Amino acid sequence: MKITDVRAYPTSFPIAAANRVALGIGTAVKRDAVVVKVTTDQGVVGWGEAHHGRAHTAVAKLIETTLRQLVLGMDAHDVNGVWEKMYRFQLASHGMGAGACLAISGIDMALWDIRGKALGLPLYRLLGGRRKPIAAYAGGVSLGYQPPEQLVDEARKSTGKGYKAIKLRVGDSPHADIERMQAVRNAFGDELVVLTDANIGYRVEDVRRVMPAMDELGIGWLEEPFPAHDYRSYGEARTFGRTPLAAGENHYTRFEFNRVIDDGAISILQPDLSKTGGITEALRIAALASAWKLPIHPHSSMTGLNHAATIHFLAAIDNGGYFEGDVSRANKFRDELVANPGEIDRDGNVWPLEAPGLCLEVD
């Protein structure tokens, strides 16, 4: 089954003012995605998502030019061979560029969709997993910088749907962040798992100030206080308290995760299947982490394609953690591009879908 075409669709929609969320890297005013379509000579079509990287047209162009030329004519079942060729002629020879990793991820995801469809198997079974519940937390572009009472109201909408864990946006200021965390803990008690994400909004001194409060409030993790490459700051911040440091959505391939694991400062690993090199590479990262008894809590990207793939992936690895449920308001990529694959049950879990491949039809 040969690859005959690779197409990429850079797609955007604006976010209404009432639905915008402020967080550490700014206020989201639109949502972007790169949807990837791979076609075979047997008529089997696969879909994937490459993260936009704030340059969705550039990522799409790379997919349709350099990477397309590399993979045309290759066996669509040969995911390892396709990955290796893209790695050799792009990443290995020109450096670990984020744009190339995003682009490779979309093609790889589409190939796994093709394999599942061709073999009549849902992705989780193809990966060697079983259908089981996956604990989810309320994430996505949500729960941002807002007055504590409004934050509690928004969090209550998620707990009302069944979520037993939520993720708050920090990185505003230590004082405001602590106030918001305290308000949520007081409102919901100790049974709610509270996670935090700074979106690189902190300095080392900020973490020194917030960590005692996080320890006292039982915060599950502090995600991305610093840029992914700032290993020195992560190493220093790890000494400030007991709250684990989390990162990984902006670390690319097993080669960068090898450095993260070896440093030992980050103990919650969060690869994104649409960023780190696709499903093929995420499996390698999970195996590497498993050898160190470290959990994988993947970051979710923009569309339901990524969400479905992530749930299948978590059902198939031995060190899987939370699925990041997207509770963003009015996300067309989740609800209109495909059918939402991340519907949560009353126990706070999501389940892998049962149709072949990713189990989704793209509008």
mmCIF file of C-alpha atoms in Angstrom:
data_model
loop_
_atom_site.group_PDB
_atom_site.id
_atom_site.type_symbol
_atom_site.label_atom_id
_atom_site.label_comp_id
_atom_site.label_asym_id
_atom_site.label_seq_id
_atom_site.Cartn_x
_atom_site.Cartn_y
_atom_site.Cartn_z
ATOM 1 C CA MET A 1 0.000 0.000 0.000
ATOM 2 C CA LYS A 2 1.958 2.973 -1.317
ATOM 3 C CA ILE A 3 1.713 6.638 -0.319
ATOM 4 C CA THR A 4 0.487 8.554 -3.364
ATOM 5 C CA ASP A 5 -0.234 12.000 -1.938
ATOM 6 C CA VAL A 6 0.269 14.169 1.149
ATOM 7 C CA ARG A 7 -1.808 17.314 1.685
ATOM 8 C CA ALA A 8 -1.852 19.829 4.530
ATOM 9 C CA TYR A 9 -4.668 22.230 5.382
ATOM 10 C CA PRO A 10 -3.711 25.244 7.537
ATOM 11 C CA THR A 11 -7.002 26.238 9.127
ATOM 12 C CA SER A 12 -8.089 28.986 11.543
ATOM 13 C CA PHE A 13 -11.134 30.461 13.197
ATOM 14 C CA PRO A 14 -11.494 33.560 15.402
ATOM 15 C CA ILE A 15 -12.376 33.356 19.082
ATOM 16 C CA ALA A 16 -15.222 35.613 20.175
ATOM 17 C CA ALA A 17 -14.233 38.140 22.833
ATOM 18 C CA ALA A 18 -16.443 36.445 25.426
ATOM 19 C CA ASN A 19 -14.576 33.155 24.978
ATOM 20 C CA ARG A 20 -10.995 34.448 25.118
ATOM 21 C CA VAL A 21 -8.651 33.217 27.841
ATOM 22 C CA ALA A 22 -5.627 35.079 29.217
ATOM 23 C CA LEU A 23 -2.600 32.973 30.153
ATOM 24 C CA GLY A 24 1.189 33.114 30.376
ATOM 25 C CA ILE A 25 1.870 33.463 26.639
ATOM 26 C CA GLY A 26 -0.882 35.988 25.944
ATOM 27 C CA THR A 27 -4.600 36.075 25.225
ATOM 28 C CA ALA A 28 -5.879 33.676 22.583
ATOM 29 C CA VAL A 29 -7.790 35.560 19.857
ATOM 30 C CA LYS A 30 -7.927 32.763 17.265
ATOM 31 C CA ARG A 31 -7.291 29.044 17.024
ATOM 32 C CA ASP A 32 -5.070 27.484 14.365
ATOM 33 C CA ALA A 33 -4.446 23.909 13.261
ATOM 34 C CA VAL A 34 -2.766 22.010 10.457
ATOM 35 C CA VAL A 35 -4.864 19.066 9.282
ATOM 36 C CA VAL A 36 -2.884 16.471 7.317
ATOM 37 C CA LYS A 37 -4.330 14.075 4.727
ATOM 38 C CA VAL A 38 -2.344 11.120 3.390
ATOM 39 C CA THR A 39 -3.699 9.115 0.440
ATOM 40 C CA THR A 40 -2.655 5.627 -0.698
ATOM 41 C CA ASP A 41 -2.834 3.735 -3.991
ATOM 42 C CA GLN A 42 -5.481 1.445 -2.483
ATOM 43 C CA GLY A 43 -7.793 4.368 -1.750
ATOM 44 C CA VAL A 44 -7.285 4.292 2.012
ATOM 45 C CA VAL A 45 -7.021 7.828 3.390
ATOM 46 C CA GLY A 46 -5.559 8.798 6.745
ATOM 47 C CA TRP A 47 -5.893 11.995 8.743
ATOM 48 C CA GLY A 48 -3.567 13.545 11.290
ATOM 49 C CA GLU A 49 -2.879 16.823 13.067
ATOM 50 C CA ALA A 50 0.364 18.769 13.034
ATOM 51 C CA HIS A 51 0.470 21.461 15.712
ATOM 52 C CA HIS A 52 0.436 24.960 14.223
ATOM 53 C CA GLY A 53 3.475 26.313 16.084
ATOM 54 C CA ARG A 54 2.011 29.828 15.627
ATOM 55 C CA ALA A 55 3.042 29.472 11.994
ATOM 56 C CA HIS A 56 0.416 27.144 10.571
ATOM 57 C CA THR A 57 0.921 28.115 6.936
ATOM 58 C CA ALA A 58 4.686 27.541 7.210
ATOM 59 C CA VAL A 59 4.214 24.107 8.809
ATOM 60 C CA ALA A 60 1.720 23.157 6.086
ATOM 61 C CA LYS A 61 4.145 24.283 3.366
ATOM 62 C CA LEU A 62 6.932 22.132 4.800
ATOM 63 C CA ILE A 63 4.597 19.108 4.794
ATOM 64 C CA GLU A 64 3.547 19.633 1.175
ATOM 65 C CA THR A 65 7.050 20.250 -0.176
ATOM 66 C CA THR A 66 10.130 18.731 1.474
ATOM 67 C CA LEU A 67 8.453 16.006 3.525
ATOM 68 C CA ARG A 68 5.972 15.027 0.813
ATOM 69 C CA GLN A 69 8.825 14.491 -1.642
ATOM 70 C CA LEU A 70 10.619 12.272 0.868
ATOM 71 C CA VAL A 71 7.718 9.907 1.563
ATOM 72 C CA LEU A 72 5.867 9.559 -1.763
ATOM 73 C CA GLY A 73 5.948 5.958 -2.978
ATOM 74 C CA MET A 74 6.839 4.508 0.420
ATOM 75 C CA ASP A 75 4.849 1.718 2.060
ATOM 76 C CA ALA A 76 2.160 3.307 4.241
ATOM 77 C CA HIS A 77 2.505 0.448 6.754
ATOM 78 C CA ASP A 78 6.196 1.177 7.210
ATOM 79 C CA VAL A 79 5.773 3.872 9.861
ATOM 80 C CA ASN A 80 9.259 3.297 11.263
ATOM 81 C CA GLY A 81 10.863 3.519 7.829
ATOM 82 C CA VAL A 82 8.947 6.673 6.899
ATOM 83 C CA TRP A 83 9.867 8.273 10.235
ATOM 84 C CA GLU A 84 13.515 7.339 9.836
ATOM 85 C CA LYS A 85 13.700 8.816 6.332
ATOM 86 C CA MET A 86 12.147 12.123 7.457
ATOM 87 C CA TYR A 87 14.474 12.158 10.459
ATOM 88 C CA ARG A 88 17.601 11.419 8.416
ATOM 89 C CA PHE A 89 17.015 13.988 5.695
ATOM 90 C CA GLN A 90 15.459 16.727 7.840
ATOM 91 C CA LEU A 91 16.106 16.528 11.582
ATOM 92 C CA ALA A 92 19.414 14.683 11.684
ATOM 93 C CA SER A 93 20.975 16.732 8.905
ATOM 94 C CA HIS A 94 19.476 20.149 9.653
ATOM 95 C CA GLY A 95 18.992 20.191 13.423
ATOM 96 C CA MET A 96 16.088 19.506 15.756
ATOM 97 C CA GLY A 97 13.815 22.193 14.333
ATOM 98 C CA ALA A 98 10.413 22.553 15.981
ATOM 99 C CA GLY A 99 8.633 23.189 12.676
ATOM 100 C CA ALA A 100 9.929 19.950 11.177
ATOM 101 C CA CYS A 101 8.930 17.963 14.274
ATOM 102 C CA LEU A 102 5.401 19.381 14.088
ATOM 103 C CA ALA A 103 5.179 18.537 10.392
ATOM 104 C CA ILE A 104 6.501 14.994 10.852
ATOM 105 C CA SER A 105 3.950 14.457 13.639
ATOM 106 C CA GLY A 106 0.981 15.116 11.357
ATOM 107 C CA ILE A 107 2.185 12.751 8.647
ATOM 108 C CA ASP A 108 2.974 10.011 11.163
ATOM 109 C CA MET A 109 -0.464 10.278 12.804
ATOM 110 C CA ALA A 110 -2.168 9.997 9.422
ATOM 111 C CA LEU A 111 -0.174 6.844 8.624
ATOM 112 C CA TRP A 112 -1.326 5.183 11.835
ATOM 113 C CA ASP A 113 -4.905 6.097 10.891
ATOM 114 C CA ILE A 114 -4.339 4.412 7.516
ATOM 115 C CA ARG A 115 -2.885 1.281 9.131
ATOM 116 C CA GLY A 116 -5.868 0.924 11.443
ATOM 117 C CA LYS A 117 -8.344 1.392 8.610
ATOM 118 C CA ALA A 118 -6.524 -1.064 6.346
ATOM 119 C CA LEU A 119 -6.418 -3.731 9.065
ATOM 120 C CA GLY A 120 -9.876 -3.012 10.473
ATOM 121 C CA LEU A 121 -8.544 -2.226 13.963
ATOM 122 C CA PRO A 122 -8.978 0.773 16.269
ATOM 123 C CA LEU A 123 -5.658 2.415 16.999
ATOM 124 C CA TYR A 124 -5.450 1.292 20.630
ATOM 125 C CA ARG A 125 -5.621 -2.377 19.547
ATOM 126 C CA LEU A 126 -3.098 -1.814 16.777
ATOM 127 C CA LEU A 127 -0.751 -0.386 19.425
ATOM 128 C CA GLY A 128 -1.213 -3.448 21.647
ATOM 129 C CA GLY A 129 -3.603 -1.907 24.161
ATOM 130 C CA ARG A 130 -7.086 -2.635 25.440
ATOM 131 C CA ARG A 131 -10.247 -0.627 25.834
ATOM 132 C CA LYS A 132 -10.105 0.810 29.324
ATOM 133 C CA PRO A 133 -11.048 4.028 31.143
ATOM 134 C CA ILE A 134 -8.518 6.866 30.979
ATOM 135 C CA ALA A 135 -8.644 9.445 33.768
ATOM 136 C CA ALA A 136 -8.996 12.978 32.405
ATOM 137 C CA TYR A 137 -8.438 16.479 33.711
ATOM 138 C CA ALA A 138 -10.155 19.662 32.557
ATOM 139 C CA GLY A 139 -7.595 21.495 30.433
ATOM 140 C CA GLY A 140 -7.281 23.097 27.040
ATOM 141 C CA VAL A 141 -7.389 26.873 26.709
ATOM 142 C CA SER A 142 -9.434 27.456 29.850
ATOM 143 C CA LEU A 143 -9.341 28.389 33.560
ATOM 144 C CA GLY A 144 -7.161 31.443 32.976
ATOM 145 C CA TYR A 145 -6.453 34.771 34.671
ATOM 146 C CA GLN A 146 -9.765 35.936 36.096
ATOM 147 C CA PRO A 147 -11.186 36.935 39.487
ATOM 148 C CA PRO A 148 -11.209 33.980 41.915
ATOM 149 C CA GLU A 149 -15.002 33.805 42.125
ATOM 150 C CA GLN A 150 -15.290 33.598 38.325
ATOM 151 C CA LEU A 151 -12.594 30.947 38.237
ATOM 152 C CA VAL A 152 -14.490 28.863 40.781
ATOM 153 C CA ASP A 153 -17.661 29.175 38.696
ATOM 154 C CA GLU A 154 -15.841 27.990 35.581
ATOM 155 C CA ALA A 155 -14.227 25.105 37.455
ATOM 156 C CA ARG A 156 -17.644 24.071 38.775
ATOM 157 C CA LYS A 157 -18.845 23.603 35.188
ATOM 158 C CA SER A 158 -16.077 21.053 34.656
ATOM 159 C CA THR A 159 -16.636 19.194 37.913
ATOM 160 C CA GLY A 160 -20.334 19.131 37.080
ATOM 161 C CA LYS A 161 -19.516 17.206 33.893
ATOM 162 C CA GLY A 162 -17.598 14.590 35.855
ATOM 163 C CA TYR A 163 -14.013 15.852 35.944
ATOM 164 C CA LYS A 164 -12.152 14.909 39.129
ATOM 165 C CA ALA A 165 -9.106 16.984 38.194
ATOM 166 C CA ILE A 166 -8.620 20.460 36.693
ATOM 167 C CA LYS A 167 -5.687 22.558 35.530
ATOM 168 C CA LEU A 168 -5.404 26.233 36.477
ATOM 169 C CA ARG A 169 -3.361 28.804 34.580
ATOM 170 C CA VAL A 170 -0.676 30.445 36.711
ATOM 171 C CA GLY A 171 2.240 32.690 35.729
ATOM 172 C CA ASP A 172 0.264 35.908 36.276
ATOM 173 C CA SER A 173 1.909 36.995 39.535
ATOM 174 C CA PRO A 174 2.736 34.909 42.617
ATOM 175 C CA HIS A 175 0.183 36.801 44.731
ATOM 176 C CA ALA A 176 -2.674 36.490 42.225
ATOM 177 C CA ASP A 177 -1.824 32.880 41.443
ATOM 178 C CA ILE A 178 -1.838 31.870 45.102
ATOM 179 C CA GLU A 179 -5.146 33.653 45.621
ATOM 180 C CA ARG A 180 -6.747 31.738 42.751
ATOM 181 C CA MET A 181 -5.355 28.374 43.862
ATOM 182 C CA GLN A 182 -6.583 28.948 47.410
ATOM 183 C CA ALA A 183 -10.050 29.913 46.186
ATOM 184 C CA VAL A 184 -10.382 26.722 44.147
ATOM 185 C CA ARG A 185 -9.083 24.517 46.963
ATOM 186 C CA ASN A 186 -11.448 26.154 49.468
ATOM 187 C CA ALA A 187 -14.397 25.766 47.110
ATOM 188 C CA PHE A 188 -13.865 22.092 46.229
ATOM 189 C CA GLY A 189 -11.880 20.622 49.109
ATOM 190 C CA ASP A 190 -9.083 18.095 48.970
ATOM 191 C CA GLU A 191 -10.863 15.563 46.758
ATOM 192 C CA LEU A 192 -10.389 17.653 43.611
ATOM 193 C CA VAL A 193 -6.984 17.212 41.971
ATOM 194 C CA VAL A 194 -5.629 20.685 41.173
ATOM 195 C CA LEU A 195 -2.882 20.996 38.576
ATOM 196 C CA THR A 196 -1.230 24.207 37.352
ATOM 197 C CA ASP A 197 0.384 25.469 34.142
ATOM 198 C CA ALA A 198 2.508 28.631 34.012
ATOM 199 C CA ASN A 199 2.969 28.663 30.211
ATOM 200 C CA ILE A 200 6.585 29.845 30.754
ATOM 201 C CA GLY A 201 5.302 32.870 32.715
ATOM 202 C CA TYR A 202 7.549 32.496 35.778
ATOM 203 C CA ARG A 203 11.061 33.514 36.730
ATOM 204 C CA VAL A 204 13.033 31.381 39.170
ATOM 205 C CA GLU A 205 12.225 33.794 41.995
ATOM 206 C CA ASP A 206 8.494 33.530 41.230
ATOM 207 C CA VAL A 207 8.626 29.760 41.656
ATOM 208 C CA ARG A 208 10.497 30.209 44.920
ATOM 209 C CA ARG A 209 7.571 32.346 46.141
ATOM 210 C CA VAL A 210 4.685 30.141 44.950
ATOM 211 C CA MET A 211 6.126 26.713 45.763
ATOM 212 C CA PRO A 212 5.402 26.795 49.539
ATOM 213 C CA ALA A 213 1.740 27.577 48.812
ATOM 214 C CA MET A 214 1.589 24.850 46.178
ATOM 215 C CA ASP A 215 3.010 22.355 48.654
ATOM 216 C CA GLU A 216 0.519 23.410 51.316
ATOM 217 C CA LEU A 217 -2.447 23.258 48.921
ATOM 218 C CA GLY A 218 -1.435 19.866 47.533
ATOM 219 C CA ILE A 219 -1.029 21.001 43.923
ATOM 220 C CA GLY A 220 -0.454 18.018 41.643
ATOM 221 C CA TRP A 221 2.181 19.624 39.437
ATOM 222 C CA LEU A 222 3.618 22.911 38.187
ATOM 223 C CA GLU A 223 3.808 22.784 34.407
ATOM 224 C CA GLU A 224 6.249 24.719 32.231
ATOM 225 C CA PRO A 225 7.280 27.506 34.582
ATOM 226 C CA PHE A 226 10.168 28.204 32.167
ATOM 227 C CA PRO A 227 10.957 27.687 28.472
ATOM 228 C CA ALA A 228 11.706 24.098 27.508
ATOM 229 C CA HIS A 229 15.408 24.731 26.902
ATOM 230 C CA ASP A 230 16.027 26.404 30.298
ATOM 231 C CA TYR A 231 17.450 23.322 32.003
ATOM 232 C CA ARG A 232 19.342 25.333 34.614
ATOM 233 C CA SER A 233 16.200 27.050 35.950
ATOM 234 C CA TYR A 234 14.294 23.740 36.142
ATOM 235 C CA GLY A 235 17.169 22.222 38.090
ATOM 236 C CA GLU A 236 17.198 25.091 40.558
ATOM 237 C CA ALA A 237 13.412 25.262 40.975
ATOM 238 C CA ARG A 238 13.209 21.547 41.729
ATOM 239 C CA THR A 239 14.877 22.240 45.085
ATOM 240 C CA PHE A 240 12.217 24.709 46.257
ATOM 241 C CA GLY A 241 9.562 22.232 47.400
ATOM 242 C CA ARG A 242 7.704 18.972 46.890
ATOM 243 C CA THR A 243 5.364 19.902 44.022
ATOM 244 C CA PRO A 244 6.560 18.048 40.894
ATOM 245 C CA LEU A 245 7.683 20.002 37.852
ATOM 246 C CA ALA A 246 6.031 19.049 34.551
ATOM 247 C CA ALA A 247 7.048 19.722 30.945
ATOM 248 C CA GLY A 248 7.263 18.074 27.562
ATOM 249 C CA GLU A 249 4.797 19.668 25.159
ATOM 250 C CA ASN A 250 7.690 21.713 23.770
ATOM 251 C CA HIS A 251 10.306 18.980 23.902
ATOM 252 C CA TYR A 252 10.809 17.214 20.593
ATOM 253 C CA THR A 253 11.608 13.536 19.983
ATOM 254 C CA ARG A 254 13.187 10.973 22.290
ATOM 255 C CA PHE A 255 16.518 12.723 21.943
ATOM 256 C CA GLU A 256 15.355 15.801 23.879
ATOM 257 C CA PHE A 257 13.403 13.706 26.385
ATOM 258 C CA ASN A 258 16.566 11.732 27.039
ATOM 259 C CA ARG A 259 18.172 14.958 28.302
ATOM 260 C CA VAL A 260 15.091 15.822 30.386
ATOM 261 C CA ILE A 261 15.060 12.415 32.077
ATOM 262 C CA ASP A 262 18.813 12.425 32.641
ATOM 263 C CA ASP A 263 18.676 15.852 34.324
ATOM 264 C CA GLY A 264 16.088 14.554 36.803
ATOM 265 C CA ALA A 265 14.395 17.885 37.549
ATOM 266 C CA ILE A 266 11.193 17.239 35.567
ATOM 267 C CA SER A 267 9.279 14.175 36.747
ATOM 268 C CA ILE A 268 5.961 14.658 34.886
ATOM 269 C CA LEU A 269 6.490 14.105 31.143
ATOM 270 C CA GLN A 270 4.003 15.614 28.681
ATOM 271 C CA PRO A 271 4.820 14.833 25.036
ATOM 272 C CA ASP A 272 2.247 16.012 22.494
ATOM 273 C CA LEU A 273 1.543 13.544 19.679
ATOM 274 C CA SER A 274 1.145 16.456 17.228
ATOM 275 C CA LYS A 275 4.465 18.035 18.187
ATOM 276 C CA THR A 276 7.062 15.565 19.400
ATOM 277 C CA GLY A 277 7.246 13.428 16.258
ATOM 278 C CA GLY A 278 3.896 11.686 16.127
ATOM 279 C CA ILE A 279 2.608 8.431 17.550
ATOM 280 C CA THR A 280 5.702 6.490 16.472
ATOM 281 C CA GLU A 281 8.032 8.741 18.438
ATOM 282 C CA ALA A 282 5.672 9.105 21.409
ATOM 283 C CA LEU A 283 5.760 5.327 21.844
ATOM 284 C CA ARG A 284 9.551 5.493 22.041
ATOM 285 C CA ILE A 285 9.407 8.313 24.573
ATOM 286 C CA ALA A 286 6.926 6.358 26.697
ATOM 287 C CA ALA A 287 9.184 3.292 26.648
ATOM 288 C CA LEU A 288 12.174 5.433 27.636
ATOM 289 C CA ALA A 289 10.201 6.976 30.502
ATOM 290 C CA SER A 290 8.933 3.562 31.611
ATOM 291 C CA ALA A 291 12.499 2.419 32.196
ATOM 292 C CA TRP A 292 12.811 5.270 34.717
ATOM 293 C CA LYS A 293 9.349 4.663 36.276
ATOM 294 C CA LEU A 294 8.152 8.066 35.030
ATOM 295 C CA PRO A 295 4.523 8.723 33.996
ATOM 296 C CA ILE A 296 3.349 10.074 30.649
ATOM 297 C CA HIS A 297 0.600 12.722 30.824
ATOM 298 C CA PRO A 298 0.339 13.884 27.179
ATOM 299 C CA HIS A 299 -0.379 17.460 26.225
ATOM 300 C CA SER A 300 -3.438 17.807 23.982
ATOM 301 C CA SER A 301 -3.310 19.822 20.773
ATOM 302 C CA MET A 302 -6.010 21.730 18.953
ATOM 303 C CA THR A 303 -8.267 19.199 17.198
ATOM 304 C CA GLY A 304 -10.229 16.065 17.920
ATOM 305 C CA LEU A 305 -7.778 14.138 15.746
ATOM 306 C CA ASN A 306 -5.055 14.677 18.326
ATOM 307 C CA HIS A 307 -7.479 14.000 21.175
ATOM 308 C CA ALA A 308 -8.580 10.659 19.737
ATOM 309 C CA ALA A 309 -4.991 9.594 19.008
ATOM 310 C CA THR A 310 -3.926 10.534 22.539
ATOM 311 C CA ILE A 311 -6.671 8.473 24.171
ATOM 312 C CA HIS A 312 -5.753 5.441 22.034
ATOM 313 C CA PHE A 313 -2.091 5.972 22.945
ATOM 314 C CA LEU A 314 -2.828 6.146 26.675
ATOM 315 C CA ALA A 315 -4.809 2.912 26.451
ATOM 316 C CA ALA A 316 -1.767 1.161 24.994
ATOM 317 C CA ILE A 317 1.211 2.185 27.182
ATOM 318 C CA ASP A 318 2.110 0.883 30.634
ATOM 319 C CA ASN A 319 2.915 4.265 32.189
ATOM 320 C CA GLY A 320 0.019 6.363 30.926
ATOM 321 C CA GLY A 321 -1.448 9.078 33.124
ATOM 322 C CA TYR A 322 -4.086 11.748 32.554
ATOM 323 C CA PHE A 323 -5.733 12.682 29.281
ATOM 324 C CA GLU A 324 -5.942 16.464 28.951
ATOM 325 C CA GLY A 325 -9.623 17.028 28.280
ATOM 326 C CA ASP A 326 -10.324 20.108 26.187
ATOM 327 C CA VAL A 327 -12.952 22.199 27.982
ATOM 328 C CA SER A 328 -12.242 25.279 25.861
ATOM 329 C CA ARG A 329 -15.347 27.223 24.974
ATOM 330 C CA ALA A 330 -16.602 26.918 21.380
ATOM 331 C CA ASN A 331 -13.725 24.904 19.917
ATOM 332 C CA LYS A 332 -14.800 24.146 16.328
ATOM 333 C CA PHE A 333 -11.776 21.868 15.859
ATOM 334 C CA ARG A 334 -13.084 19.649 18.645
ATOM 335 C CA ASP A 335 -16.809 19.742 17.887
ATOM 336 C CA GLU A 336 -17.250 20.461 14.158
ATOM 337 C CA LEU A 337 -14.146 19.246 12.313
ATOM 338 C CA VAL A 338 -14.807 15.798 13.824
ATOM 339 C CA ALA A 339 -17.120 14.324 16.432
ATOM 340 C CA ASN A 340 -15.712 15.053 19.894
ATOM 341 C CA PRO A 341 -13.764 11.906 20.889
ATOM 342 C CA GLY A 342 -13.120 13.079 24.449
ATOM 343 C CA GLU A 343 -16.566 12.960 26.031
ATOM 344 C CA ILE A 344 -16.123 12.360 29.750
ATOM 345 C CA ASP A 345 -18.167 9.946 31.849
ATOM 346 C CA ARG A 346 -19.525 10.570 35.331
ATOM 347 C CA ASP A 347 -16.416 9.012 36.890
ATOM 348 C CA GLY A 348 -14.056 11.478 35.203
ATOM 349 C CA ASN A 349 -12.828 9.096 32.501
ATOM 350 C CA VAL A 350 -12.631 9.020 28.711
ATOM 351 C CA TRP A 351 -12.632 5.878 26.568
ATOM 352 C CA PRO A 352 -10.921 5.017 23.269
ATOM 353 C CA LEU A 353 -13.256 4.787 20.301
ATOM 354 C CA GLU A 354 -14.008 1.491 18.577
ATOM 355 C CA ALA A 355 -13.983 2.128 14.800
ATOM 356 C CA PRO A 356 -10.860 1.423 12.676
ATOM 357 C CA GLY A 357 -7.897 3.803 12.850
ATOM 358 C CA LEU A 358 -8.455 7.028 14.765
ATOM 359 C CA CYS A 359 -12.192 6.273 14.506
ATOM 360 C CA LEU A 360 -13.098 9.744 13.178
ATOM 361 C CA GLU A 361 -14.566 11.201 10.004
ATOM 362 C CA VAL A 362 -13.268 14.631 9.006
ATOM 363 C CA ASP A 363 -15.704 17.302 7.813
#
